Coordinates of C-alpha atoms in Angstrom, one line a residue:
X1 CA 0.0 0.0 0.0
X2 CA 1.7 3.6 -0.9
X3 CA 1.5 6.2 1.8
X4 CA 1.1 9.9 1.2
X5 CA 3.4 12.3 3.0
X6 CA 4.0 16.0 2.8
X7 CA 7.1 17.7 1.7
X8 CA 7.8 20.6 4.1
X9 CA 10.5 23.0 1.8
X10 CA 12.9 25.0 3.9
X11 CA 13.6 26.8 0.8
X12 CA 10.1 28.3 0.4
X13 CA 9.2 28.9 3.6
X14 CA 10.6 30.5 7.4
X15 CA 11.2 27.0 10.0
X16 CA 8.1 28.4 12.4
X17 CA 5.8 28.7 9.4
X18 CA 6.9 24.9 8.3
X19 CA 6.6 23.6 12.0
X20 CA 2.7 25.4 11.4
X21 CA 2.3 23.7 8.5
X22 CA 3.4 20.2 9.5
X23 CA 1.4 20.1 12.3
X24 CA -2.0 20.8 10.2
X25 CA -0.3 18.3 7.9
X26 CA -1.0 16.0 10.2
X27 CA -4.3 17.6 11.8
X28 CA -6.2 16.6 8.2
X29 CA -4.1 13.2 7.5
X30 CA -0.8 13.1 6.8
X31 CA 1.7 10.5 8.9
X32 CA 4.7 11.0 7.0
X33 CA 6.7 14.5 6.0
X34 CA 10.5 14.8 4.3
X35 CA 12.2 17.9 4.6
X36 CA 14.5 19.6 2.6
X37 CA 17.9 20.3 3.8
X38 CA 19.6 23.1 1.9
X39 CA 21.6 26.1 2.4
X40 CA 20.5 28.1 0.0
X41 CA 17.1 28.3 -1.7
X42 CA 17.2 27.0 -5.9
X43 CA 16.3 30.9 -6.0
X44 CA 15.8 34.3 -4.5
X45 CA 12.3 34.4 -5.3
X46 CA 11.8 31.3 -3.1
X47 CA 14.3 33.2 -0.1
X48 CA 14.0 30.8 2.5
X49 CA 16.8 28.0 4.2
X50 CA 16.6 27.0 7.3
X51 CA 18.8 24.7 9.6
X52 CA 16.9 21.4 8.9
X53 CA 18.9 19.5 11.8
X54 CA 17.7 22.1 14.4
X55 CA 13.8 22.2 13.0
X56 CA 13.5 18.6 13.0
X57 CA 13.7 18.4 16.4
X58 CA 10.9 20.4 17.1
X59 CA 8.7 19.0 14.2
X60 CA 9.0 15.4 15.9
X61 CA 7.9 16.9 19.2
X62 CA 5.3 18.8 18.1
X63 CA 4.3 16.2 15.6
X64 CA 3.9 12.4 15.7
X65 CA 4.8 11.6 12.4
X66 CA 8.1 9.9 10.7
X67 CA 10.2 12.6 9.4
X68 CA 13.1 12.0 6.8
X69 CA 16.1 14.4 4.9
X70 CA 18.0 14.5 2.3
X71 CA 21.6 14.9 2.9
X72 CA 25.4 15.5 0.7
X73 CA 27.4 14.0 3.6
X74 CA 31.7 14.3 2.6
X75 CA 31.2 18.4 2.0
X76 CA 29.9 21.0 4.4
X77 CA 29.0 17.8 6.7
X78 CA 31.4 15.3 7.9
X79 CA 29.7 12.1 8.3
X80 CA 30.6 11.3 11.5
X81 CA 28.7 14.3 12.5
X82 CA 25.6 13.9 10.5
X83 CA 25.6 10.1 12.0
X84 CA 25.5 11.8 15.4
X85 CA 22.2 13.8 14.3
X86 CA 20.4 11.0 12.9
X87 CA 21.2 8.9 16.0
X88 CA 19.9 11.9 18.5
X89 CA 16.7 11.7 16.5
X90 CA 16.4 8.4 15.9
X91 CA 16.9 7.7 19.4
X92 CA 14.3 10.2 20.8
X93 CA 11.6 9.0 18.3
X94 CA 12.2 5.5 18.0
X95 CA 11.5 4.0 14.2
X96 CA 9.9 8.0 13.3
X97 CA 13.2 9.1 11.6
X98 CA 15.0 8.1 8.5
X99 CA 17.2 9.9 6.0
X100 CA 18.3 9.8 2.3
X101 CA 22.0 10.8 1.0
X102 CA 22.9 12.2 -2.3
X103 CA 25.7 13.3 -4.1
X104 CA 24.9 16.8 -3.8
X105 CA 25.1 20.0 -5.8
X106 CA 27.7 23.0 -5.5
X107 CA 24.7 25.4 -4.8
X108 CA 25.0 24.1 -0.9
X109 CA 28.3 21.9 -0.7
X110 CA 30.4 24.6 -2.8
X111 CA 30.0 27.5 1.0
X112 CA 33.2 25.4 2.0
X113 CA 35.2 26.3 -0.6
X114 CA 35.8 22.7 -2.0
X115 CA 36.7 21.5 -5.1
X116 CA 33.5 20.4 -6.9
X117 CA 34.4 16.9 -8.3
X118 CA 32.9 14.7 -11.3
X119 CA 30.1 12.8 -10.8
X120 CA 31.6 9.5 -10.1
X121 CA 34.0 10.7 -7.9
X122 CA 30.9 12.5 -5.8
X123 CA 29.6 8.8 -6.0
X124 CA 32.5 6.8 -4.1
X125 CA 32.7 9.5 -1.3
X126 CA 28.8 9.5 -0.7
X127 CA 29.5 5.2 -0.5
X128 CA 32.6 5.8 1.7
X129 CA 30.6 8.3 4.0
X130 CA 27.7 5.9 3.7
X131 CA 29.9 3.2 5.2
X132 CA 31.9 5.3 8.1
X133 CA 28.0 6.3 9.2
X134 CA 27.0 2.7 9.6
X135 CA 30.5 1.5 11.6
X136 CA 29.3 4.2 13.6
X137 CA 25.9 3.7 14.5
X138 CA 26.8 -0.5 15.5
X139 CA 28.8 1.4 18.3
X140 CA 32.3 0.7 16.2
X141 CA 35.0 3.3 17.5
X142 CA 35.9 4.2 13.7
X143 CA 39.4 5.5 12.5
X144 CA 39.2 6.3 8.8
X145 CA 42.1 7.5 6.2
X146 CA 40.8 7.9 2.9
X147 CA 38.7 10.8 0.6
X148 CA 37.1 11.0 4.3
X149 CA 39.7 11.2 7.4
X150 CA 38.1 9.9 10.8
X151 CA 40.3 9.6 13.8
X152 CA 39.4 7.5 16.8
X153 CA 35.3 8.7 16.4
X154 CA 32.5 6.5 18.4
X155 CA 28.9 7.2 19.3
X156 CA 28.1 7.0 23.1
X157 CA 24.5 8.0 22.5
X158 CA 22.7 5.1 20.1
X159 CA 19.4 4.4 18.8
X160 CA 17.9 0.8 19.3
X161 CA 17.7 0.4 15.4
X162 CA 20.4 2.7 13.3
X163 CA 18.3 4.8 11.0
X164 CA 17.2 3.5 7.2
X165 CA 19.4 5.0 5.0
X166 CA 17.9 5.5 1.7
X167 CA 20.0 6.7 -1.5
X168 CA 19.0 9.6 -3.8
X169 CA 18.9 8.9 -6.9
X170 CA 17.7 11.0 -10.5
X171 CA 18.8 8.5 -12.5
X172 CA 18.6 4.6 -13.9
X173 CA 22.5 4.4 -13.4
X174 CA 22.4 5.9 -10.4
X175 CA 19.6 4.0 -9.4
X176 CA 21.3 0.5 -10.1
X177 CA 24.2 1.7 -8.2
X178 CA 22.2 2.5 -5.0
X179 CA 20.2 -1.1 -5.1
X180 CA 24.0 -2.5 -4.3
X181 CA 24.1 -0.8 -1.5
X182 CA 21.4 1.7 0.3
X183 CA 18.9 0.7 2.1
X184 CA 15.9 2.2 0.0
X185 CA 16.1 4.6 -2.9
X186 CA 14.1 8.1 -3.7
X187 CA 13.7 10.0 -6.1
X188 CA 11.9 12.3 -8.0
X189 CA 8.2 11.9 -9.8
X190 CA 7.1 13.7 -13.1
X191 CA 3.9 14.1 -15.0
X192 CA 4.3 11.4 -17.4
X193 CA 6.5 8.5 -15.4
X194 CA 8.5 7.4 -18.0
X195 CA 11.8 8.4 -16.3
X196 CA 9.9 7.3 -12.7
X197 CA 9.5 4.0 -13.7
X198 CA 12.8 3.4 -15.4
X199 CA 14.4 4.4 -12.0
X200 CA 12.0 2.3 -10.1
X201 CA 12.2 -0.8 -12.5
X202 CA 16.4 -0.5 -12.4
X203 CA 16.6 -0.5 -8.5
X204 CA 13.8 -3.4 -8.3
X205 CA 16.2 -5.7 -10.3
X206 CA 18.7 -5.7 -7.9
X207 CA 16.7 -5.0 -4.9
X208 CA 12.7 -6.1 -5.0
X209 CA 12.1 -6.1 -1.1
X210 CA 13.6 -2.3 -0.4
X211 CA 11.3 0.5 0.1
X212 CA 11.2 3.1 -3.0
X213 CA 10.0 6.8 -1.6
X214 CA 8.8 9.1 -4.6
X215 CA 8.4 12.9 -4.2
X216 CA 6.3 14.4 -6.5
X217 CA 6.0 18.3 -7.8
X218 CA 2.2 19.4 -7.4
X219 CA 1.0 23.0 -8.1
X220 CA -2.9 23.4 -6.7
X221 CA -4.6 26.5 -6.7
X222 CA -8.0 27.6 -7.0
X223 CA -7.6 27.5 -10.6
X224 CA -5.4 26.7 -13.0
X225 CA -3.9 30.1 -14.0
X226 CA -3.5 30.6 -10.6
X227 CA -1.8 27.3 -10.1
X228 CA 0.7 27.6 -13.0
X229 CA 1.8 31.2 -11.9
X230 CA 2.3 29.9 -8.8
X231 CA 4.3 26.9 -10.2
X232 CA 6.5 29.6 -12.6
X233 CA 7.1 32.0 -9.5
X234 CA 8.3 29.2 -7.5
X235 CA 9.8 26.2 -9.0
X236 CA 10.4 27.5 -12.5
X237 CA 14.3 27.8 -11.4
X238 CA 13.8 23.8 -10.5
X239 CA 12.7 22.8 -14.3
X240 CA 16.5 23.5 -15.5
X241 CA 17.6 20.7 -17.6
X242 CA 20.7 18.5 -17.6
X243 CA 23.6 18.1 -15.0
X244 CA 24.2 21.9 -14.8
X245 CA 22.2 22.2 -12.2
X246 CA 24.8 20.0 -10.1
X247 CA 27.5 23.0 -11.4
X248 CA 25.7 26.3 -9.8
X249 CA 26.8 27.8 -7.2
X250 CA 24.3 30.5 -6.6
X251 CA 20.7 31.1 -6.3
X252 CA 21.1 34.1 -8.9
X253 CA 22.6 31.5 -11.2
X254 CA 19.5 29.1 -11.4
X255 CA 17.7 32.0 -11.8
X256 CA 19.5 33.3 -14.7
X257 CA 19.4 30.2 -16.4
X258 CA 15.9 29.9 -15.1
X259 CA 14.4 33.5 -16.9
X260 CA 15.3 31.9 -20.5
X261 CA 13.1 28.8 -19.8
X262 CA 9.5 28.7 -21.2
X263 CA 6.3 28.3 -19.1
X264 CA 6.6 24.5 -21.3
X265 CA 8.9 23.0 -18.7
X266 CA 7.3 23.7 -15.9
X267 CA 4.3 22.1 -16.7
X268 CA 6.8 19.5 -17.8
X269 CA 8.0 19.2 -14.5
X270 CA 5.1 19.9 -11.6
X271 CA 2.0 18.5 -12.0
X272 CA -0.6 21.9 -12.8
X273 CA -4.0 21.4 -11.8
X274 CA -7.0 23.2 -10.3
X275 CA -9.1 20.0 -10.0
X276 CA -8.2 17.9 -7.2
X277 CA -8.9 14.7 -9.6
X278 CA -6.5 15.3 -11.9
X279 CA -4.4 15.4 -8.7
X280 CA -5.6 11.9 -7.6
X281 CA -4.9 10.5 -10.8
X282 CA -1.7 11.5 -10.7
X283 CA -0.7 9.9 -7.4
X284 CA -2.7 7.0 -8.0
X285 CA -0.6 6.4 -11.3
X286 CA 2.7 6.8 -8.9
X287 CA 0.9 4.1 -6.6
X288 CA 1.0 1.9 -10.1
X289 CA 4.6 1.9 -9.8
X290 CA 5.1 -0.1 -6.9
X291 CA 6.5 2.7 -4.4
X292 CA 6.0 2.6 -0.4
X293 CA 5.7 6.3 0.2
X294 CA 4.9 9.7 -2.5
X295 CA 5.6 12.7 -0.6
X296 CA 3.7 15.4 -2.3
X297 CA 4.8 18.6 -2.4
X298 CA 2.8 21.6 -3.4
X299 CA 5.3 23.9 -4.8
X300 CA 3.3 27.1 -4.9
X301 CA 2.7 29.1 -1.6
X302 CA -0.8 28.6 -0.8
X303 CA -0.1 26.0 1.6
X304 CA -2.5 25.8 4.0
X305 CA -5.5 25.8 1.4
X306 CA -3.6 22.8 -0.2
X307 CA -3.4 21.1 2.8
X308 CA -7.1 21.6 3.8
X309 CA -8.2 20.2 0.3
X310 CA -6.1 17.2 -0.3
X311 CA -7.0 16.4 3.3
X312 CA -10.7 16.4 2.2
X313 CA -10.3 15.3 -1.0
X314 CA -7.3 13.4 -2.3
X315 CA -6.3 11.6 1.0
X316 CA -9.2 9.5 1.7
X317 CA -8.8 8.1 -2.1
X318 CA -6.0 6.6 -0.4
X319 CA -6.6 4.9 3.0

């Protein structure tokens, strides 16, 4: 059975507005929410980034849901300290936290100043951090040498079970690569699912009994025009094509690229609709695909009218 969840964007919005919205999240429905974890937003227009670490703690108090993040460990984030956070969390809401690990983009690894390497090598540092985290979280004292130096690092404080960690992935290679050796895979839904299921299919091959988590682009308004300007106001700087968008460093940058882009790919992109069926279709075509969670996000602002409605509406076409 696939689950709905809501996707609570620290890029978007201010952390206490988020902790507002997750907690009506879960007043019409909702049991599952990821958050983004960014340091900057994809653009200026969007002018938010909050400290995920520090907000989840107060969304798991204030909320009883599961929570998960996606996260570039090896760059602004040694591992051994992002193991630390997901244990503290983990181990004050027992089974409620997981989190997801990518290979990043200079926009928010580049503040340190690194060197932005090639795609594969990005690859064998996220699997090297991937591993260091684990050693850590079975109670290993860990001492490291390699793309990643750790010296004599253990955790004291542990969760009962280590967090799931799930691999990011945007595409089939990618995908196949993460089934060797993540413990789930997410990634990213779009209007047709072509590209959705060819990711889905090419982890399944090599691993049918992990979890697959989609999250999925909405735009809802109270029509459609209103719904695609809020979609081109918002996200339009998310619908650049390609790799490149692994290469900016700026939120001015995406937007640059992003103000020569037709309304086209946005629509290409989030899935535009006024009428909540349309809506419902959609999801229930990512259900089709075999997935354990779809965390929707609505990408334009009107947030608590798009919670109130898919509450009504769209989630009891899913219990």
């Amino acid at each position: 059975m696939t689950a709905l969840g809501y996707h609570a964007s620290h890029e978007q919005f201010a952390p206490s507005a988020l902790l507002e919205y997750v907690r009506l999240a879960e007043e019409v429905g909702f049991e599952h929410a990821l958050a983004s974890d960014h340091f900057h937003p994809w653009s200026e227009t969007q002018g938010e980034s909050g400290f995920v670490w520090s907000w989840l703690g107060s969304a798991m108090e204030a909320t009883d849901m599961s929570f998960g993040t996606v996260n570039a460990p090896g760059y602004r984030y040694h591992p051994a300290i992002v193991a630390q956070a997901a244990a503290t969390l983990r181990e004050q809401y027992p089974g409620r936290f997981w989190f997801a690990v990518g290979s990043g983009q200079l926009l928010n690894e580049g503040i340190t100043g690194t060197d932005w390497p090639v795609k594969e090598e990005r690859n064998a540092r996220l699997e090297e951090c991937a591993e260091i985290m684990r050693r850590l979280w079975d109670g290993e004292e860990v001492t490291h040498h390699g793309r990643i130096d750790v010296e004599q690092a253990q955790l004291y404080s542990r969760p009962e079970t280590a967090p799931p960690l799930i691999g990011a992935a945007l595409s089939e290679e990618t995908a196949r690569w993460l089934a060797e050796w993540a413990d789930g895979m997410i990634t990213i839904a779009t209007p047709d699912h072509e590209d959705d299921a060819a990711r889905v299919e090419a982890f399944r091959e090599h691993a049918p009994d992990k979890p697959i988590y989609l999250k999925a682009q909405h735009a809802y308004a109270e029509d459609d025009d209103a719904a695609l300007e809020g979609a081109n106001d918002q996200w339009r700087a998310n619908c650049v094509p390609g790799a490149v968008t692994q290469e900016l460093r700026t939120p001015e940058e995406f937007g640059e690229l992003a103000a020569e882009l037709d309304e086209g790919v946005v629509e290409e992109n989030v899935r535009v609709s006024a009428d909540l069926e349309e809506h419902i279709e959609w999801l229930e075509a990512d259900r089709e695909l075999d997935v354990d969670r779809v965390f929707v996000h609505n990408v334009t602002t009107n947030q608590e009218a798009f919670l109130e409605a898919f509450g009504e509406e769209v989630l009891p076409a899913f219990e």
